[in-house]
Amino acid sequence: MTSPKTLAVSPVHGRLAVFGMAVAVAISIDLHLRLSSQVSPIWQTLSEYVYGYLSPGSTAAPLFGAMCLALGFGSLALLGGIAKAHRKGYESVLVLLGVWCTGLFVLALVPVDLEGQARSLAGQIHNYAALAAFLALPAAAWVLTRPGRARCPWEPRRTTIRRLSVASFAAVVIVLGGFVWTMLTGPSHQEVTLGLFERLLFAVDLTLLATMVRPLLSHR
């Protein structure tokens, strides 16, 4: 006799999370295609799309902001779904996901410094928000799958989530190291392909989010 299926954790939150992520991916693809001649996906970061022009007099800044907001609201739906699970010990996960969401909202509203310009307060806020966000997400995923939790909805995907978390941390270290190297030696000596590794980080984190969202939707 087969055991009855348990209900999905929170299908509504899961669908909202998937929708937000899908919108963010669609906008990202659009930016890459339409600004391929202006922003190098190898050397320039995603944030530098704000200085691209979709048409004369029309920058891509609002579109980049929409991408960050869509991912931020999708992640907020994931946070709500995890909170609805009512599992003991998830408080730190919610705090870390809150940092990730807040960082995305800051990235949407505060522009990065244009390459070659002096460092501004807004640019520094943008960079620190990005660093905090991209460290908080894999940390949240790691804590979410901490061993010893009985009947945890994320337990069946624990290995996958933890491997993606490690990959995300590794990509952050590479990108951060590249930024430090560029600051010390100048843009003319940039040897780490920041754009490429940041896009790799973006892809890993999207995959990580999708894996974390899955238990909100599926029956077990």
Short mmCIF file of C-alpha atoms in Angstrom, two decimals:
data_model
loop_
_atom_site.label_atom_id
_atom_site.label_comp_id
_atom_site.label_asym_id
_atom_site.label_seq_id
_atom_site.Cartn_x
_atom_site.Cartn_y
_atom_site.Cartn_z
CA MET A 1 0.00 0.00 0.00
CA THR A 2 1.50 3.32 -1.03
CA SER A 3 1.65 6.19 1.43
CA PRO A 4 -0.50 9.23 0.62
CA LYS A 5 1.19 12.20 -0.93
CA THR A 6 1.79 15.18 1.30
CA LEU A 7 0.63 18.60 0.18
CA ALA A 8 3.04 20.96 -1.51
CA VAL A 9 4.47 23.49 0.95
CA SER A 10 2.96 26.59 -0.71
CA PRO A 11 1.98 26.42 -4.39
CA VAL A 12 0.97 30.10 -4.56
CA HIS A 13 4.32 31.29 -3.26
CA GLY A 14 6.04 28.82 -5.56
CA ARG A 15 4.22 30.06 -8.66
CA LEU A 16 4.94 33.68 -7.79
CA ALA A 17 8.62 32.83 -7.29
CA VAL A 18 8.80 31.05 -10.64
CA PHE A 19 7.04 33.95 -12.37
CA GLY A 20 9.47 36.49 -10.92
CA MET A 21 12.46 34.40 -11.92
CA ALA A 22 11.10 33.84 -15.42
CA VAL A 23 10.58 37.58 -15.94
CA ALA A 24 14.12 38.28 -14.72
CA VAL A 25 15.58 35.68 -17.10
CA ALA A 26 13.56 37.05 -20.03
CA ILE A 27 14.75 40.60 -19.37
CA SER A 28 18.34 39.39 -18.99
CA ILE A 29 18.22 37.65 -22.36
CA ASP A 30 16.70 40.75 -23.94
CA LEU A 31 19.47 42.97 -22.53
CA HIS A 32 22.17 40.61 -23.77
CA LEU A 33 20.72 40.48 -27.28
CA ARG A 34 19.87 44.15 -27.72
CA LEU A 35 23.04 45.54 -26.13
CA SER A 36 25.53 42.98 -27.43
CA SER A 37 27.47 45.67 -29.29
CA GLN A 38 27.61 48.02 -26.29
CA VAL A 39 28.25 45.84 -23.24
CA SER A 40 30.75 42.99 -23.33
CA PRO A 41 29.41 39.85 -21.62
CA ILE A 42 33.02 38.78 -21.09
CA TRP A 43 34.54 41.86 -19.49
CA GLN A 44 31.67 44.04 -18.27
CA THR A 45 29.30 43.28 -15.41
CA LEU A 46 25.54 42.96 -15.60
CA SER A 47 25.14 46.24 -13.72
CA GLU A 48 26.80 48.12 -16.57
CA TYR A 49 23.75 47.54 -18.74
CA VAL A 50 22.29 50.64 -17.07
CA TYR A 51 24.62 52.72 -19.27
CA GLY A 52 23.58 51.03 -22.51
CA TYR A 53 21.17 52.66 -24.95
CA LEU A 54 18.18 50.79 -26.36
CA SER A 55 17.52 53.72 -28.71
CA PRO A 56 18.80 57.31 -28.97
CA GLY A 57 17.97 59.01 -25.67
CA SER A 58 16.62 55.84 -24.06
CA THR A 59 18.91 54.03 -21.63
CA ALA A 60 18.52 50.44 -20.47
CA ALA A 61 18.55 51.47 -16.80
CA PRO A 62 14.78 50.98 -16.28
CA LEU A 63 14.95 47.54 -17.89
CA PHE A 64 17.87 46.49 -15.70
CA GLY A 65 15.99 47.78 -12.66
CA ALA A 66 12.92 45.77 -13.69
CA MET A 67 15.07 42.64 -13.93
CA CYS A 68 16.40 43.11 -10.38
CA LEU A 69 12.94 43.91 -9.03
CA ALA A 70 11.39 40.86 -10.69
CA LEU A 71 14.06 38.58 -9.21
CA GLY A 72 13.74 40.35 -5.85
CA PHE A 73 9.95 39.89 -5.67
CA GLY A 74 10.28 36.29 -6.87
CA SER A 75 12.80 35.65 -4.11
CA LEU A 76 10.48 37.36 -1.63
CA ALA A 77 7.79 34.86 -2.62
CA LEU A 78 10.27 32.05 -1.92
CA LEU A 79 10.95 33.59 1.48
CA GLY A 80 7.22 33.65 2.18
CA GLY A 81 6.89 30.02 1.14
CA ILE A 82 9.69 28.94 3.46
CA ALA A 83 8.14 30.95 6.29
CA LYS A 84 4.82 29.19 5.66
CA ALA A 85 6.55 25.84 6.20
CA HIS A 86 6.71 26.73 9.92
CA ARG A 87 9.90 24.75 10.48
CA LYS A 88 11.96 25.36 13.61
CA GLY A 89 15.35 26.86 12.88
CA TYR A 90 14.33 28.56 9.63
CA GLU A 91 14.62 32.03 11.18
CA SER A 92 18.22 32.49 10.04
CA VAL A 93 17.26 31.31 6.54
CA LEU A 94 14.57 33.99 6.38
CA VAL A 95 17.02 36.67 7.54
CA LEU A 96 19.59 35.68 4.93
CA LEU A 97 16.99 35.56 2.17
CA GLY A 98 15.82 38.97 3.37
CA VAL A 99 19.36 40.29 2.86
CA TRP A 100 19.38 38.77 -0.65
CA CYS A 101 16.04 40.41 -1.52
CA THR A 102 17.05 43.77 -0.06
CA GLY A 103 20.31 43.67 -2.01
CA LEU A 104 18.40 43.08 -5.25
CA PHE A 105 16.09 46.02 -4.55
CA VAL A 106 19.12 48.26 -3.88
CA LEU A 107 20.74 47.11 -7.14
CA ALA A 108 17.54 48.06 -8.96
CA LEU A 109 17.50 51.58 -7.52
CA VAL A 110 21.17 52.55 -7.08
CA PRO A 111 23.37 52.56 -10.21
CA VAL A 112 26.90 51.23 -10.40
CA ASP A 113 29.77 53.63 -11.19
CA LEU A 114 30.58 53.94 -14.87
CA GLU A 115 33.89 52.30 -15.74
CA GLY A 116 36.73 54.79 -15.45
CA GLN A 117 34.82 57.22 -13.23
CA ALA A 118 35.79 58.09 -9.65
CA ARG A 119 34.14 55.99 -6.96
CA SER A 120 30.91 57.58 -5.73
CA LEU A 121 28.84 56.91 -2.61
CA ALA A 122 26.03 55.48 -4.76
CA GLY A 123 28.47 53.21 -6.57
CA GLN A 124 29.88 51.93 -3.29
CA ILE A 125 26.38 51.26 -1.95
CA HIS A 126 25.64 49.33 -5.15
CA ASN A 127 28.80 47.23 -4.83
CA TYR A 128 28.33 46.45 -1.13
CA ALA A 129 24.67 45.57 -1.68
CA ALA A 130 25.67 43.19 -4.47
CA LEU A 131 28.34 41.56 -2.30
CA ALA A 132 25.95 41.14 0.64
CA ALA A 133 23.23 39.70 -1.60
CA PHE A 134 25.42 37.21 -3.42
CA LEU A 135 26.91 35.96 -0.15
CA ALA A 136 23.55 35.76 1.61
CA LEU A 137 21.79 33.55 -0.96
CA PRO A 138 24.15 30.54 -0.85
CA ALA A 139 24.42 30.94 2.92
CA ALA A 140 20.62 30.78 3.19
CA ALA A 141 20.52 27.67 1.00
CA TRP A 142 23.25 26.00 3.07
CA VAL A 143 21.45 26.67 6.37
CA LEU A 144 18.13 25.59 4.86
CA THR A 145 19.55 22.11 4.22
CA ARG A 146 21.29 21.69 7.53
CA PRO A 147 21.27 17.99 8.54
CA GLY A 148 19.05 16.64 11.28
CA ARG A 149 15.77 18.29 10.38
CA ALA A 150 12.92 15.82 10.51
CA ARG A 151 10.60 15.75 7.47
CA CYS A 152 12.26 18.82 5.92
CA PRO A 153 10.69 19.48 2.48
CA TRP A 154 14.14 20.42 1.13
CA GLU A 155 15.89 17.29 2.39
CA PRO A 156 15.45 15.28 -0.88
CA ARG A 157 17.38 18.03 -2.73
CA ARG A 158 19.94 18.65 0.00
CA THR A 159 22.96 17.44 -2.00
CA THR A 160 22.04 19.44 -5.09
CA ILE A 161 21.35 22.61 -3.10
CA ARG A 162 24.61 22.33 -1.19
CA ARG A 163 26.67 21.74 -4.34
CA LEU A 164 25.09 24.78 -5.96
CA SER A 165 25.80 26.78 -2.79
CA VAL A 166 29.47 25.87 -2.95
CA ALA A 167 29.59 26.78 -6.65
CA SER A 168 27.94 30.12 -5.87
CA PHE A 169 30.43 30.88 -3.08
CA ALA A 170 33.33 29.98 -5.38
CA ALA A 171 32.04 32.29 -8.14
CA VAL A 172 31.63 35.14 -5.63
CA VAL A 173 35.23 34.71 -4.48
CA ILE A 174 36.48 34.82 -8.08
CA VAL A 175 34.43 37.90 -8.95
CA LEU A 176 35.42 39.68 -5.73
CA GLY A 177 39.07 38.82 -6.32
CA GLY A 178 38.79 40.22 -9.84
CA PHE A 179 37.33 43.48 -8.56
CA VAL A 180 40.10 43.85 -5.99
CA TRP A 181 42.75 43.14 -8.63
CA THR A 182 41.26 45.70 -10.99
CA MET A 183 41.09 48.33 -8.23
CA LEU A 184 44.75 47.75 -7.36
CA THR A 185 46.16 47.58 -10.88
CA GLY A 186 43.68 49.63 -12.92
CA PRO A 187 41.25 48.69 -15.72
CA SER A 188 44.06 48.39 -18.26
CA HIS A 189 45.47 45.42 -16.33
CA GLN A 190 42.18 43.56 -15.94
CA GLU A 191 43.04 39.88 -16.32
CA VAL A 192 39.97 38.25 -14.76
CA THR A 193 36.92 38.15 -17.02
CA LEU A 194 34.57 39.70 -14.47
CA GLY A 195 31.60 39.79 -16.80
CA LEU A 196 31.84 36.13 -17.68
CA PHE A 197 32.23 34.96 -14.08
CA GLU A 198 29.45 37.27 -12.88
CA ARG A 199 27.11 35.80 -15.49
CA LEU A 200 28.18 32.33 -14.37
CA LEU A 201 27.34 33.38 -10.80
CA PHE A 202 23.96 34.69 -11.98
CA ALA A 203 23.20 31.38 -13.72
CA VAL A 204 24.25 29.32 -10.68
CA ASP A 205 22.12 31.43 -8.35
CA LEU A 206 19.09 31.17 -10.62
CA THR A 207 19.50 27.39 -10.64
CA LEU A 208 19.88 27.43 -6.87
CA LEU A 209 16.70 29.48 -6.46
CA ALA A 210 14.79 27.17 -8.81
CA THR A 211 15.91 24.14 -6.78
CA MET A 212 14.83 25.83 -3.55
CA VAL A 213 11.44 26.75 -5.06
CA ARG A 214 10.63 23.22 -6.21
CA PRO A 215 9.35 21.89 -2.84
CA LEU A 216 6.90 24.80 -2.68
CA LEU A 217 5.21 23.43 -5.79
CA SER A 218 5.56 19.66 -5.84
CA HIS A 219 3.87 16.95 -3.86
CA ARG A 220 6.11 14.37 -2.24
#
